[in-house]
mmCIF file with all atom_site columns, C-alpha atoms in Angstrom:
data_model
loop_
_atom_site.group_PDB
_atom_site.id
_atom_site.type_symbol
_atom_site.label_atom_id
_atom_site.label_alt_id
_atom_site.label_comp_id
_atom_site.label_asym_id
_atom_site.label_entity_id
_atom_site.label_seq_id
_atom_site.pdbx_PDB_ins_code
_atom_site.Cartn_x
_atom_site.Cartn_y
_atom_site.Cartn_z
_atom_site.occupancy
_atom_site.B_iso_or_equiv
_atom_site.pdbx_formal_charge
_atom_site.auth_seq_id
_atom_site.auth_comp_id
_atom_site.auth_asym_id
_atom_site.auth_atom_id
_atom_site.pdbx_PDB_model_num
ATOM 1   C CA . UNK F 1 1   ? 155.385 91.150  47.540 1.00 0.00 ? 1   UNK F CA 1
ATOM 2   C CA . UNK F 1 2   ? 157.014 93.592  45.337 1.00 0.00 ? 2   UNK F CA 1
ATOM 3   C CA . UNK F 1 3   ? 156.350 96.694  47.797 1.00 0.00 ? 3   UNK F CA 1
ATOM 4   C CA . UNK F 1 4   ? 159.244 99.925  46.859 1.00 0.00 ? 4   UNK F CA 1
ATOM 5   C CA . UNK F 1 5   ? 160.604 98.288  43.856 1.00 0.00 ? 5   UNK F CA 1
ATOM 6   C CA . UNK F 1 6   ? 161.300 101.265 41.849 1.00 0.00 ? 6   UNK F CA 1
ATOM 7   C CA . UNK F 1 7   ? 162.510 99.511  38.809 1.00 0.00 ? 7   UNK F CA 1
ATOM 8   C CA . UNK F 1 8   ? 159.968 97.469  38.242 1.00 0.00 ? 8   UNK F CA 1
ATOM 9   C CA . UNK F 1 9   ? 158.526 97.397  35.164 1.00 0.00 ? 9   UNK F CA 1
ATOM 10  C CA . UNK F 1 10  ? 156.740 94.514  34.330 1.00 0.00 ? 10  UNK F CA 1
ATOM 11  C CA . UNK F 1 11  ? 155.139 91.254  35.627 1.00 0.00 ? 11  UNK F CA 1
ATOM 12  C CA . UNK F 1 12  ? 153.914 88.285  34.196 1.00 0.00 ? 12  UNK F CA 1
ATOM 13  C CA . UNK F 1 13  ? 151.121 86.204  35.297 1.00 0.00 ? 13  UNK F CA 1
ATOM 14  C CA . UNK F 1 14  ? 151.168 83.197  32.514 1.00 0.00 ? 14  UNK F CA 1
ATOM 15  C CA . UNK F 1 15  ? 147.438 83.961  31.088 1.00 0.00 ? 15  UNK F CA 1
ATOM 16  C CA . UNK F 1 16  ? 146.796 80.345  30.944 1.00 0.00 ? 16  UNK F CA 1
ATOM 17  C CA . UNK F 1 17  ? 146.624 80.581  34.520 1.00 0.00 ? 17  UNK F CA 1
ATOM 18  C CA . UNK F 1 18  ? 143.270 78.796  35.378 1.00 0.00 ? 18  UNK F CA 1
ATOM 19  C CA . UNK F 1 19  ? 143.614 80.939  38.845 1.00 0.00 ? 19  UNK F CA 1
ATOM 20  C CA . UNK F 1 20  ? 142.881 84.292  39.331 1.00 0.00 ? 20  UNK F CA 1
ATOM 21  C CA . UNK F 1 21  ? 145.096 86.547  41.682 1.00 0.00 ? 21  UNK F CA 1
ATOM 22  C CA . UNK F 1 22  ? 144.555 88.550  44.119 1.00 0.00 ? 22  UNK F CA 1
ATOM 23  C CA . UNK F 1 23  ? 146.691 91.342  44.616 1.00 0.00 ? 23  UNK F CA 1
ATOM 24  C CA . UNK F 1 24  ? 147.195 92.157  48.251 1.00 0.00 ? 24  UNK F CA 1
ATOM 25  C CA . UNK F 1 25  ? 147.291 95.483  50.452 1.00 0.00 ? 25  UNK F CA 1
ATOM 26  C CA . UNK F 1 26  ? 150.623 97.744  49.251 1.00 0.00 ? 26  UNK F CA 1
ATOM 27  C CA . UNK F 1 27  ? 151.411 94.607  47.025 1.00 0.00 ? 27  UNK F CA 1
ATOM 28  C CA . UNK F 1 28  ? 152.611 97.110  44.543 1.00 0.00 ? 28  UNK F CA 1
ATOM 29  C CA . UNK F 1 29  ? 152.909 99.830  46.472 1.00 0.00 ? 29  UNK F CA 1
ATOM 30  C CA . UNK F 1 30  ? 155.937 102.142 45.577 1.00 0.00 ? 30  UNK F CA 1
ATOM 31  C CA . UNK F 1 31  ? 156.590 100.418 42.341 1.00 0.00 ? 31  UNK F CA 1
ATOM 32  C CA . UNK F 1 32  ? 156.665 103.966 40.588 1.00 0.00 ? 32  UNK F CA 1
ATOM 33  C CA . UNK F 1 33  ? 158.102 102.412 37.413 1.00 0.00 ? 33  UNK F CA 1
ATOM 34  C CA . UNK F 1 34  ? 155.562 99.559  36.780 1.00 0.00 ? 34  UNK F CA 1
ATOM 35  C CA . UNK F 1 35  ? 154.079 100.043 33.688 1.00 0.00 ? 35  UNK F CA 1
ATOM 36  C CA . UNK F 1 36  ? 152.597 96.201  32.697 1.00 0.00 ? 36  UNK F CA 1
ATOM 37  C CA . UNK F 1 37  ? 151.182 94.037  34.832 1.00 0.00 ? 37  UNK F CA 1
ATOM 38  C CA . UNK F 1 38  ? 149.539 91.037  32.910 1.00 0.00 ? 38  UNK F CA 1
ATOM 39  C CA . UNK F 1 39  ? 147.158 89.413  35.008 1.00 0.00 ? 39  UNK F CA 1
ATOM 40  C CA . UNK F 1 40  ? 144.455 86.454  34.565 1.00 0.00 ? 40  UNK F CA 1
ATOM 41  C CA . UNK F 1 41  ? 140.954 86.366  34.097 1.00 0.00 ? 41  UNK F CA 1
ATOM 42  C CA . UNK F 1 42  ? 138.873 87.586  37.332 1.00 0.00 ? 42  UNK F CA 1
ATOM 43  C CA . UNK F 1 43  ? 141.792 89.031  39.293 1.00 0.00 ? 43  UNK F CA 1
ATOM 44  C CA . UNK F 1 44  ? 141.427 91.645  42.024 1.00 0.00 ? 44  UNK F CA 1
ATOM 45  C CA . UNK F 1 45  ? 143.078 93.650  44.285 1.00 0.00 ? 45  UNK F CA 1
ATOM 46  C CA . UNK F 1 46  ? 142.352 95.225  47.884 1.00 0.00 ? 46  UNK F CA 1
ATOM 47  C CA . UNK F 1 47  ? 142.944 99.096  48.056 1.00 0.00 ? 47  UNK F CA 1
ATOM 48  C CA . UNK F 1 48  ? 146.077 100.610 48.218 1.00 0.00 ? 48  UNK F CA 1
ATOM 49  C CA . UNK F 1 49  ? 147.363 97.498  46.086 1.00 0.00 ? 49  UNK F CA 1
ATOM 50  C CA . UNK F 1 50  ? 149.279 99.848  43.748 1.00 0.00 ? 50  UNK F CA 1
ATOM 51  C CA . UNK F 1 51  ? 149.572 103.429 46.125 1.00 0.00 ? 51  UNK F CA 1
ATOM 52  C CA . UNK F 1 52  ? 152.618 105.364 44.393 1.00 0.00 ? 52  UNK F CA 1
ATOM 53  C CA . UNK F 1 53  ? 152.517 103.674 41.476 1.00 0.00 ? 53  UNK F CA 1
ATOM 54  C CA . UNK F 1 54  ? 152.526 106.755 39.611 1.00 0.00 ? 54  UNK F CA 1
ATOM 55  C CA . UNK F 1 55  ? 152.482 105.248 35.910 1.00 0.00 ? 55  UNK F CA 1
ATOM 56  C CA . UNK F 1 56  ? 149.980 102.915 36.088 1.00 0.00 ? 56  UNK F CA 1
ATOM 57  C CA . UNK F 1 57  ? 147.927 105.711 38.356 1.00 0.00 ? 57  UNK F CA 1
ATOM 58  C CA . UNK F 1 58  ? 148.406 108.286 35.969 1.00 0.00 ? 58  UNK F CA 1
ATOM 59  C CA . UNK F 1 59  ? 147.142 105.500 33.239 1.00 0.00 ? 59  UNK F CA 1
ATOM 60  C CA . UNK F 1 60  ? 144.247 104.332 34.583 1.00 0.00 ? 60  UNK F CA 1
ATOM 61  C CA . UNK F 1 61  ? 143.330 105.939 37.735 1.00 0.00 ? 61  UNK F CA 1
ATOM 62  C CA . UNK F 1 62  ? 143.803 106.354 41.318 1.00 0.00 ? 62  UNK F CA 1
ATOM 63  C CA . UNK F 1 63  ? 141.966 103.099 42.357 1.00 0.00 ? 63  UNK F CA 1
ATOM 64  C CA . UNK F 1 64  ? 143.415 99.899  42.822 1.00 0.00 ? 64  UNK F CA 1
ATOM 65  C CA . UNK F 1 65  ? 139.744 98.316  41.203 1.00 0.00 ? 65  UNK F CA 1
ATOM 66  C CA . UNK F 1 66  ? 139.873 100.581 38.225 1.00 0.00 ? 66  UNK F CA 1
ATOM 67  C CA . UNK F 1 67  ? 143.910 99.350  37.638 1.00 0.00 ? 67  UNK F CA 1
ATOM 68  C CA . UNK F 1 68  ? 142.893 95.957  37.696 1.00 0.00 ? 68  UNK F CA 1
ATOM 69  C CA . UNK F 1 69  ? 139.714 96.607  35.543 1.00 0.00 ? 69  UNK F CA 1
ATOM 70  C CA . UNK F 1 70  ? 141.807 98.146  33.063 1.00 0.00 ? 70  UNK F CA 1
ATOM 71  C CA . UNK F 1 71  ? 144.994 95.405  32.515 1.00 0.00 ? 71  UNK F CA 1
ATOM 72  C CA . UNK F 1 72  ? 142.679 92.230  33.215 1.00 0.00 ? 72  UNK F CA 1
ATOM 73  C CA . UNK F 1 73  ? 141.214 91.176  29.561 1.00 0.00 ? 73  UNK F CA 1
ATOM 74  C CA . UNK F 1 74  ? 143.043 94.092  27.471 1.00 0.00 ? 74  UNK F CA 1
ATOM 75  C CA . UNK F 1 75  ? 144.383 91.851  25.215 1.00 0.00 ? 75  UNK F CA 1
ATOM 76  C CA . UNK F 1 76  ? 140.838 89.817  24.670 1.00 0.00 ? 76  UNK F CA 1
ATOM 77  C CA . UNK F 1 77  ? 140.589 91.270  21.055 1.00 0.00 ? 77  UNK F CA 1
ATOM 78  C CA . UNK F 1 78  ? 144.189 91.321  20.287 1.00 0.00 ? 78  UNK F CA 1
ATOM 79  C CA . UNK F 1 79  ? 145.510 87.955  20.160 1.00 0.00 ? 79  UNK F CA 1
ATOM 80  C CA . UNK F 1 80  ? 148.919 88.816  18.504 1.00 0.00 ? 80  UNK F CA 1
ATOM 81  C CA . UNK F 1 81  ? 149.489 90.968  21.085 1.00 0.00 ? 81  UNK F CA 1
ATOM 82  C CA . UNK F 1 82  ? 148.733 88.432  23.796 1.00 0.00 ? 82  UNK F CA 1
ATOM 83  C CA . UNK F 1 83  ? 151.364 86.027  22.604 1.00 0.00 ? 83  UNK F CA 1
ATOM 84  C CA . UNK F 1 84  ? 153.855 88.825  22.661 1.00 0.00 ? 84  UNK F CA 1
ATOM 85  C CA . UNK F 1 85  ? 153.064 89.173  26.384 1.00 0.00 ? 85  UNK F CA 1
ATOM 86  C CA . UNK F 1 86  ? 152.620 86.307  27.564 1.00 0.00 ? 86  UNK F CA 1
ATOM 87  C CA . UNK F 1 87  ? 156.290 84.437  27.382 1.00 0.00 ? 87  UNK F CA 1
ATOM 88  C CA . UNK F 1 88  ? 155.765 81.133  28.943 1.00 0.00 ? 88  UNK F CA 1
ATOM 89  C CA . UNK F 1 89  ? 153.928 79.458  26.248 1.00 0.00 ? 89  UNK F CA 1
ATOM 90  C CA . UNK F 1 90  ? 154.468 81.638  23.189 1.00 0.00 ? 90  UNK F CA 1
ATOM 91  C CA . UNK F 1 91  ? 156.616 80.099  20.062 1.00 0.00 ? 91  UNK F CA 1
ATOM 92  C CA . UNK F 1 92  ? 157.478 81.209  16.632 1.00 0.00 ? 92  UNK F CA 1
ATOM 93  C CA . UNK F 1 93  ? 155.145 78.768  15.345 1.00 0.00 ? 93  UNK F CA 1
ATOM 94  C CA . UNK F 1 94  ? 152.137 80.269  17.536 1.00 0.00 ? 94  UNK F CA 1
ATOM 95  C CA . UNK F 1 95  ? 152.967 83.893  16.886 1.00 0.00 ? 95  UNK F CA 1
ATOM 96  C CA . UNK F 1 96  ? 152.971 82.925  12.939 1.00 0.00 ? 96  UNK F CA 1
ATOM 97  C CA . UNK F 1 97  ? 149.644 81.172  13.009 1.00 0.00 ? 97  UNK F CA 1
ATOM 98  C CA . UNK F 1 98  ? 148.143 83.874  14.677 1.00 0.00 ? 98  UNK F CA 1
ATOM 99  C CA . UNK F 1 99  ? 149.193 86.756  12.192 1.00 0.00 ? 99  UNK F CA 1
ATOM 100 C CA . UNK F 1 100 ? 148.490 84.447  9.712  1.00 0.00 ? 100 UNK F CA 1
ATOM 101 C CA . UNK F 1 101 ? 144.654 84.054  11.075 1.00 0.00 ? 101 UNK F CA 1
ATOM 102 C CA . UNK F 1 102 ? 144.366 87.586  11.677 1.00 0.00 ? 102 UNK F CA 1
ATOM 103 C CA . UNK F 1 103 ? 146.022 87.990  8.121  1.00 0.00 ? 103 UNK F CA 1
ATOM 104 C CA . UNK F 1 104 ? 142.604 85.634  6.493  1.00 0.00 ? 104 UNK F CA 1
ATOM 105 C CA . UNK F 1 105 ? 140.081 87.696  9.083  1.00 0.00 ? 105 UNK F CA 1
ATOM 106 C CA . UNK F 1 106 ? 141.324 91.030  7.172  1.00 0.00 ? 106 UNK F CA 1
#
């Protein structure tokens, strides 16, 4: 899908995606400047998903299951920073009535 694209950085799977994805062989594979992939609940990948992708190797590991372990849910217990990721349904008006209920749990 994205296989040698070395100036990738990011990509964006809206998280109110009620389907999980599954990222296929050398899907990423030479992407040496991804950094963020946001992903849904319960997504996989099959080895060598992300071989040479030296960031998110050197961030999490060497296996494709231990990538996808590590971006799927990492924003679970930060809400504010969920919004800020995920574009396609985030407003002003969202983002402010988050802080402000993270503001009254402080």
């Amino acid at each position: 899908a994205f296989s040698d694209c070395t100036s990738l950085v990011t990509v964006i799977v809206p998280l109110d995606s009620q389907q999980p994805i599954e990222i296929g062989f050398k899907s990423f594979g030479g992407c040496s400047a991804l950094v963020n992939l946001v992903l849904p609940q319960e997504s996989n990948a099959i080895k060598y998903a992300f071989e040479e992708c030296a960031k998110l190797q050197g961030r999490f590991g060497l296996s494709a299951f231990k990538i996808v372990d590590g971006l799927v849910g990492r924003f679970d217990k930060f809400p504010v920073h969920e919004l800020c990721y995920d574009h396609s349904s985030t407003t002003a008006q969202k983002l402010r009535l988050c802080i402000e209920e993270q503001d009254e749990l402080e």
